[in-house]
Amino acid sequence: MNETTHPTTTDERADLLETLAHHRRFLRLTTRDLTDEQAGQRTTVSELCLGGLIKHVTSVERSWVDFIRNGPSPKDDFTAMTEADWARRADEFRMLPGETLAGVLAEYAEVARRTDELVTALPDLNADHPLPKAPWNEPGARWSARRVLLHIIAETAQHAGHADIIRESLDGAKSMG
């Protein structure tokens, strides 16, 4: 990182960003040399496919970064979601007609770039907001920017593992080993 173009990153921020980059790399690696059709193929009883996992992680990261910037928005109230809202959300786990792996990966790279810029520029990782309303969130709970980043890292790592299983089921390729 060039200090003339970016604020200096503290050791903690560098560690968070390096860890996130590591898991992003493994997630992207699962899609190497695939066609769009393969990226959209289900290889297990799960609804998940590789392109859909990338879309989901992109959406999750984008949403949480918006949360760091602005706190919860009314659209983040999961308790008010309709059946149609849940159906649209399920689409982020699939490659839809007209979507390409290259397009999905490009969007992920752009979201990752914006996340990294925000983390580098944040004045305080302790700044927090109340969590959005959701059945899985404790009422009144608050998360700091640091806690959100740890969640993004965990989500990315978890889905990189899912992606590795899907890819191995597809054609035997593995991210490691």
PDB file of C-alpha atoms in Angstrom:
ATOM      1  CA  MET A   1       0.000   0.000   0.000  1.00  0.00           C
ATOM      2  CA  ASN A   2       1.339   3.396  -0.940  1.00  0.00           C
ATOM      3  CA  GLU A   3       1.115   5.759   2.029  1.00  0.00           C
ATOM      4  CA  THR A   4       0.918   8.771  -0.260  1.00  0.00           C
ATOM      5  CA  THR A   5      -2.438   7.624  -1.637  1.00  0.00           C
ATOM      6  CA  HIS A   6      -3.955   5.818   1.375  1.00  0.00           C
ATOM      7  CA  PRO A   7      -4.077   6.614   5.066  1.00  0.00           C
ATOM      8  CA  THR A   8      -1.671   4.568   7.147  1.00  0.00           C
ATOM      9  CA  THR A   9      -3.202   1.267   8.197  1.00  0.00           C
ATOM     10  CA  THR A  10      -2.746   0.185  11.808  1.00  0.00           C
ATOM     11  CA  ASP A  11      -1.504  -3.309  12.545  1.00  0.00           C
ATOM     12  CA  GLU A  12      -5.018  -4.375  13.553  1.00  0.00           C
ATOM     13  CA  ARG A  13      -6.543  -3.055  10.353  1.00  0.00           C
ATOM     14  CA  ALA A  14      -3.784  -4.647   8.279  1.00  0.00           C
ATOM     15  CA  ASP A  15      -4.436  -7.965  10.024  1.00  0.00           C
ATOM     16  CA  LEU A  16      -8.193  -7.735   9.430  1.00  0.00           C
ATOM     17  CA  LEU A  17      -7.740  -6.829   5.770  1.00  0.00           C
ATOM     18  CA  GLU A  18      -5.091  -9.495   5.203  1.00  0.00           C
ATOM     19  CA  THR A  19      -7.296 -12.169   6.767  1.00  0.00           C
ATOM     20  CA  LEU A  20     -10.280 -11.083   4.699  1.00  0.00           C
ATOM     21  CA  ALA A  21      -8.153 -11.042   1.517  1.00  0.00           C
ATOM     22  CA  HIS A  22      -6.932 -14.569   2.300  1.00  0.00           C
ATOM     23  CA  HIS A  23     -10.472 -15.955   2.540  1.00  0.00           C
ATOM     24  CA  ARG A  24     -11.642 -13.981  -0.493  1.00  0.00           C
ATOM     25  CA  ARG A  25      -8.780 -15.506  -2.496  1.00  0.00           C
ATOM     26  CA  PHE A  26      -9.811 -19.049  -1.504  1.00  0.00           C
ATOM     27  CA  LEU A  27     -13.435 -18.315  -2.396  1.00  0.00           C
ATOM     28  CA  ARG A  28     -12.477 -16.932  -5.820  1.00  0.00           C
ATOM     29  CA  LEU A  29     -10.047 -19.815  -6.379  1.00  0.00           C
ATOM     30  CA  THR A  30     -12.934 -22.284  -6.342  1.00  0.00           C
ATOM     31  CA  THR A  31     -14.200 -20.738  -9.593  1.00  0.00           C
ATOM     32  CA  ARG A  32     -10.948 -20.979 -11.571  1.00  0.00           C
ATOM     33  CA  ASP A  33     -11.317 -22.254 -15.139  1.00  0.00           C
ATOM     34  CA  LEU A  34     -15.103 -22.680 -14.894  1.00  0.00           C
ATOM     35  CA  THR A  35     -17.702 -21.872 -17.505  1.00  0.00           C
ATOM     36  CA  ASP A  36     -20.781 -19.842 -16.625  1.00  0.00           C
ATOM     37  CA  GLU A  37     -22.819 -23.043 -16.787  1.00  0.00           C
ATOM     38  CA  GLN A  38     -20.506 -24.817 -14.334  1.00  0.00           C
ATOM     39  CA  ALA A  39     -20.560 -21.810 -11.981  1.00  0.00           C
ATOM     40  CA  GLY A  40     -24.349 -22.100 -11.846  1.00  0.00           C
ATOM     41  CA  GLN A  41     -24.470 -25.870 -11.408  1.00  0.00           C
ATOM     42  CA  ARG A  42     -25.678 -27.457  -8.176  1.00  0.00           C
ATOM     43  CA  THR A  43     -23.446 -30.394  -7.259  1.00  0.00           C
ATOM     44  CA  THR A  44     -24.964 -31.400  -3.913  1.00  0.00           C
ATOM     45  CA  VAL A  45     -28.472 -31.635  -2.452  1.00  0.00           C
ATOM     46  CA  SER A  46     -28.032 -27.994  -1.434  1.00  0.00           C
ATOM     47  CA  GLU A  47     -29.385 -25.133  -3.547  1.00  0.00           C
ATOM     48  CA  LEU A  48     -25.893 -23.617  -3.535  1.00  0.00           C
ATOM     49  CA  CYS A  49     -23.724 -23.157  -6.594  1.00  0.00           C
ATOM     50  CA  LEU A  50     -20.346 -21.451  -6.904  1.00  0.00           C
ATOM     51  CA  GLY A  51     -21.596 -18.356  -8.708  1.00  0.00           C
ATOM     52  CA  GLY A  52     -24.450 -18.038  -6.235  1.00  0.00           C
ATOM     53  CA  LEU A  53     -22.079 -18.246  -3.281  1.00  0.00           C
ATOM     54  CA  ILE A  54     -19.958 -15.438  -4.748  1.00  0.00           C
ATOM     55  CA  LYS A  55     -23.134 -13.380  -5.281  1.00  0.00           C
ATOM     56  CA  HIS A  56     -24.256 -14.044  -1.713  1.00  0.00           C
ATOM     57  CA  VAL A  57     -20.910 -13.132  -0.150  1.00  0.00           C
ATOM     58  CA  THR A  58     -20.846  -9.985  -2.290  1.00  0.00           C
ATOM     59  CA  SER A  59     -24.319  -9.011  -1.101  1.00  0.00           C
ATOM     60  CA  VAL A  60     -23.525  -9.738   2.542  1.00  0.00           C
ATOM     61  CA  GLU A  61     -20.286  -7.757   2.443  1.00  0.00           C
ATOM     62  CA  ARG A  62     -21.974  -4.820   0.686  1.00  0.00           C
ATOM     63  CA  SER A  63     -24.811  -4.786   3.233  1.00  0.00           C
ATOM     64  CA  TRP A  64     -22.524  -4.937   6.251  1.00  0.00           C
ATOM     65  CA  VAL A  65     -20.271  -2.191   4.881  1.00  0.00           C
ATOM     66  CA  ASP A  66     -23.364  -0.038   4.400  1.00  0.00           C
ATOM     67  CA  PHE A  67     -24.217  -0.846   8.030  1.00  0.00           C
ATOM     68  CA  ILE A  68     -20.763   0.327   9.173  1.00  0.00           C
ATOM     69  CA  ARG A  69     -21.267   3.602   7.288  1.00  0.00           C
ATOM     70  CA  ASN A  70     -24.910   4.317   8.054  1.00  0.00           C
ATOM     71  CA  GLY A  71     -26.274   1.905  10.641  1.00  0.00           C
ATOM     72  CA  PRO A  72     -29.322  -0.250   9.942  1.00  0.00           C
ATOM     73  CA  SER A  73     -31.735   0.822   7.238  1.00  0.00           C
ATOM     74  CA  PRO A  74     -35.467   0.076   7.134  1.00  0.00           C
ATOM     75  CA  LYS A  75     -34.823  -2.430   4.317  1.00  0.00           C
ATOM     76  CA  ASP A  76     -32.703  -4.440   6.787  1.00  0.00           C
ATOM     77  CA  ASP A  77     -35.743  -5.290   8.947  1.00  0.00           C
ATOM     78  CA  PHE A  78     -35.878  -9.031   8.377  1.00  0.00           C
ATOM     79  CA  THR A  79     -38.951  -9.318  10.603  1.00  0.00           C
ATOM     80  CA  ALA A  80     -40.958  -7.329   8.018  1.00  0.00           C
ATOM     81  CA  MET A  81     -39.866  -9.314   4.935  1.00  0.00           C
ATOM     82  CA  THR A  82     -42.588 -10.783   2.769  1.00  0.00           C
ATOM     83  CA  GLU A  83     -42.535 -14.102   0.956  1.00  0.00           C
ATOM     84  CA  ALA A  84     -41.586 -12.201  -2.216  1.00  0.00           C
ATOM     85  CA  ASP A  85     -38.701 -10.514  -0.361  1.00  0.00           C
ATOM     86  CA  TRP A  86     -37.411 -13.922   0.757  1.00  0.00           C
ATOM     87  CA  ALA A  87     -37.712 -15.263  -2.801  1.00  0.00           C
ATOM     88  CA  ARG A  88     -35.629 -12.329  -4.120  1.00  0.00           C
ATOM     89  CA  ARG A  89     -33.080 -12.974  -1.388  1.00  0.00           C
ATOM     90  CA  ALA A  90     -32.887 -16.633  -2.428  1.00  0.00           C
ATOM     91  CA  ASP A  91     -31.903 -15.480  -5.943  1.00  0.00           C
ATOM     92  CA  GLU A  92     -28.568 -14.284  -4.584  1.00  0.00           C
ATOM     93  CA  PHE A  93     -27.644 -17.951  -4.092  1.00  0.00           C
ATOM     94  CA  ARG A  94     -28.159 -18.789  -7.788  1.00  0.00           C
ATOM     95  CA  MET A  95     -26.745 -17.782 -11.127  1.00  0.00           C
ATOM     96  CA  LEU A  96     -29.709 -16.223 -12.895  1.00  0.00           C
ATOM     97  CA  PRO A  97     -30.233 -16.109 -16.673  1.00  0.00           C
ATOM     98  CA  GLY A  98     -27.917 -13.530 -18.209  1.00  0.00           C
ATOM     99  CA  GLU A  99     -25.474 -13.540 -15.293  1.00  0.00           C
ATOM    100  CA  THR A 100     -21.885 -14.510 -15.975  1.00  0.00           C
ATOM    101  CA  LEU A 101     -19.153 -15.732 -13.702  1.00  0.00           C
ATOM    102  CA  ALA A 102     -16.936 -12.890 -14.926  1.00  0.00           C
ATOM    103  CA  GLY A 103     -19.643 -10.369 -14.002  1.00  0.00           C
ATOM    104  CA  VAL A 104     -20.216 -11.909 -10.578  1.00  0.00           C
ATOM    105  CA  LEU A 105     -16.466 -11.910  -9.857  1.00  0.00           C
ATOM    106  CA  ALA A 106     -16.090  -8.304 -11.076  1.00  0.00           C
ATOM    107  CA  GLU A 107     -18.880  -7.157  -8.734  1.00  0.00           C
ATOM    108  CA  TYR A 108     -17.224  -9.030  -5.855  1.00  0.00           C
ATOM    109  CA  ALA A 109     -13.887  -7.355  -6.617  1.00  0.00           C
ATOM    110  CA  GLU A 110     -15.540  -3.919  -6.620  1.00  0.00           C
ATOM    111  CA  VAL A 111     -17.293  -4.535  -3.295  1.00  0.00           C
ATOM    112  CA  ALA A 112     -14.015  -5.841  -1.838  1.00  0.00           C
ATOM    113  CA  ARG A 113     -12.196  -2.715  -3.026  1.00  0.00           C
ATOM    114  CA  ARG A 114     -14.781  -0.447  -1.393  1.00  0.00           C
ATOM    115  CA  THR A 115     -14.644  -2.462   1.843  1.00  0.00           C
ATOM    116  CA  ASP A 116     -10.868  -2.235   1.984  1.00  0.00           C
ATOM    117  CA  GLU A 117     -10.962   1.517   1.385  1.00  0.00           C
ATOM    118  CA  LEU A 118     -13.529   1.994   4.154  1.00  0.00           C
ATOM    119  CA  VAL A 119     -11.599  -0.108   6.668  1.00  0.00           C
ATOM    120  CA  THR A 120      -8.435   1.835   5.922  1.00  0.00           C
ATOM    121  CA  ALA A 121     -10.176   5.199   6.295  1.00  0.00           C
ATOM    122  CA  LEU A 122     -12.446   4.507   9.295  1.00  0.00           C
ATOM    123  CA  PRO A 123     -11.637   6.886  12.127  1.00  0.00           C
ATOM    124  CA  ASP A 124     -12.603   4.334  14.807  1.00  0.00           C
ATOM    125  CA  LEU A 125     -13.184   0.584  14.674  1.00  0.00           C
ATOM    126  CA  ASN A 126     -15.138   0.889  17.928  1.00  0.00           C
ATOM    127  CA  ALA A 127     -17.912   2.981  16.343  1.00  0.00           C
ATOM    128  CA  ASP A 128     -21.105   0.963  16.613  1.00  0.00           C
ATOM    129  CA  HIS A 129     -24.735   0.817  15.540  1.00  0.00           C
ATOM    130  CA  PRO A 130     -27.771  -1.163  16.700  1.00  0.00           C
ATOM    131  CA  LEU A 131     -28.221  -4.376  14.761  1.00  0.00           C
ATOM    132  CA  PRO A 132     -31.137  -4.567  12.320  1.00  0.00           C
ATOM    133  CA  LYS A 133     -34.300  -6.341  13.405  1.00  0.00           C
ATOM    134  CA  ALA A 134     -33.969 -10.040  12.660  1.00  0.00           C
ATOM    135  CA  PRO A 135     -35.055 -13.223  14.420  1.00  0.00           C
ATOM    136  CA  TRP A 136     -31.383 -14.171  14.837  1.00  0.00           C
ATOM    137  CA  ASN A 137     -30.280 -10.840  16.371  1.00  0.00           C
ATOM    138  CA  GLU A 138     -30.694 -10.144  20.064  1.00  0.00           C
ATOM    139  CA  PRO A 139     -33.004  -7.133  20.517  1.00  0.00           C
ATOM    140  CA  GLY A 140     -31.012  -4.012  21.352  1.00  0.00           C
ATOM    141  CA  ALA A 141     -27.649  -5.556  20.426  1.00  0.00           C
ATOM    142  CA  ARG A 142     -25.029  -3.305  18.869  1.00  0.00           C
ATOM    143  CA  TRP A 143     -22.023  -4.172  16.733  1.00  0.00           C
ATOM    144  CA  SER A 144     -18.885  -2.146  16.283  1.00  0.00           C
ATOM    145  CA  ALA A 145     -17.176  -1.780  12.914  1.00  0.00           C
ATOM    146  CA  ARG A 146     -14.568  -4.239  14.218  1.00  0.00           C
ATOM    147  CA  ARG A 147     -17.268  -6.836  15.051  1.00  0.00           C
ATOM    148  CA  VAL A 148     -18.846  -6.383  11.620  1.00  0.00           C
ATOM    149  CA  LEU A 149     -15.475  -6.937   9.928  1.00  0.00           C
ATOM    150  CA  LEU A 150     -14.952 -10.097  11.953  1.00  0.00           C
ATOM    151  CA  HIS A 151     -18.403 -11.247  10.842  1.00  0.00           C
ATOM    152  CA  ILE A 152     -17.582 -10.542   7.170  1.00  0.00           C
ATOM    153  CA  ILE A 153     -14.368 -12.551   7.571  1.00  0.00           C
ATOM    154  CA  ALA A 154     -16.238 -15.460   9.197  1.00  0.00           C
ATOM    155  CA  GLU A 155     -18.976 -15.402   6.541  1.00  0.00           C
ATOM    156  CA  THR A 156     -16.397 -15.371   3.732  1.00  0.00           C
ATOM    157  CA  ALA A 157     -14.398 -18.220   5.301  1.00  0.00           C
ATOM    158  CA  GLN A 158     -17.519 -20.317   5.884  1.00  0.00           C
ATOM    159  CA  HIS A 159     -18.680 -19.913   2.309  1.00  0.00           C
ATOM    160  CA  ALA A 160     -15.186 -20.534   0.922  1.00  0.00           C
ATOM    161  CA  GLY A 161     -15.433 -23.939   2.621  1.00  0.00           C
ATOM    162  CA  HIS A 162     -18.855 -24.545   1.091  1.00  0.00           C
ATOM    163  CA  ALA A 163     -17.465 -23.514  -2.288  1.00  0.00           C
ATOM    164  CA  ASP A 164     -14.551 -25.926  -1.969  1.00  0.00           C
ATOM    165  CA  ILE A 165     -16.975 -28.833  -1.413  1.00  0.00           C
ATOM    166  CA  ILE A 166     -19.150 -27.737  -4.347  1.00  0.00           C
ATOM    167  CA  ARG A 167     -16.125 -27.445  -6.632  1.00  0.00           C
ATOM    168  CA  GLU A 168     -14.724 -30.812  -5.617  1.00  0.00           C
ATOM    169  CA  SER A 169     -18.147 -32.351  -6.277  1.00  0.00           C
ATOM    170  CA  LEU A 170     -18.241 -30.642  -9.677  1.00  0.00           C
ATOM    171  CA  ASP A 171     -14.960 -31.855 -11.143  1.00  0.00           C
ATOM    172  CA  GLY A 172     -12.630 -33.026  -8.378  1.00  0.00           C
ATOM    173  CA  ALA A 173     -10.668 -29.748  -8.200  1.00  0.00           C
ATOM    174  CA  LYS A 174      -9.687 -28.542  -4.735  1.00  0.00           C
ATOM    175  CA  SER A 175      -8.623 -25.153  -3.403  1.00  0.00           C
ATOM    176  CA  MET A 176      -5.912 -26.787  -1.320  1.00  0.00           C
ATOM    177  CA  GLY A 177      -4.289 -30.195  -1.200  1.00  0.00           C
TER     178      GLY A 177
END
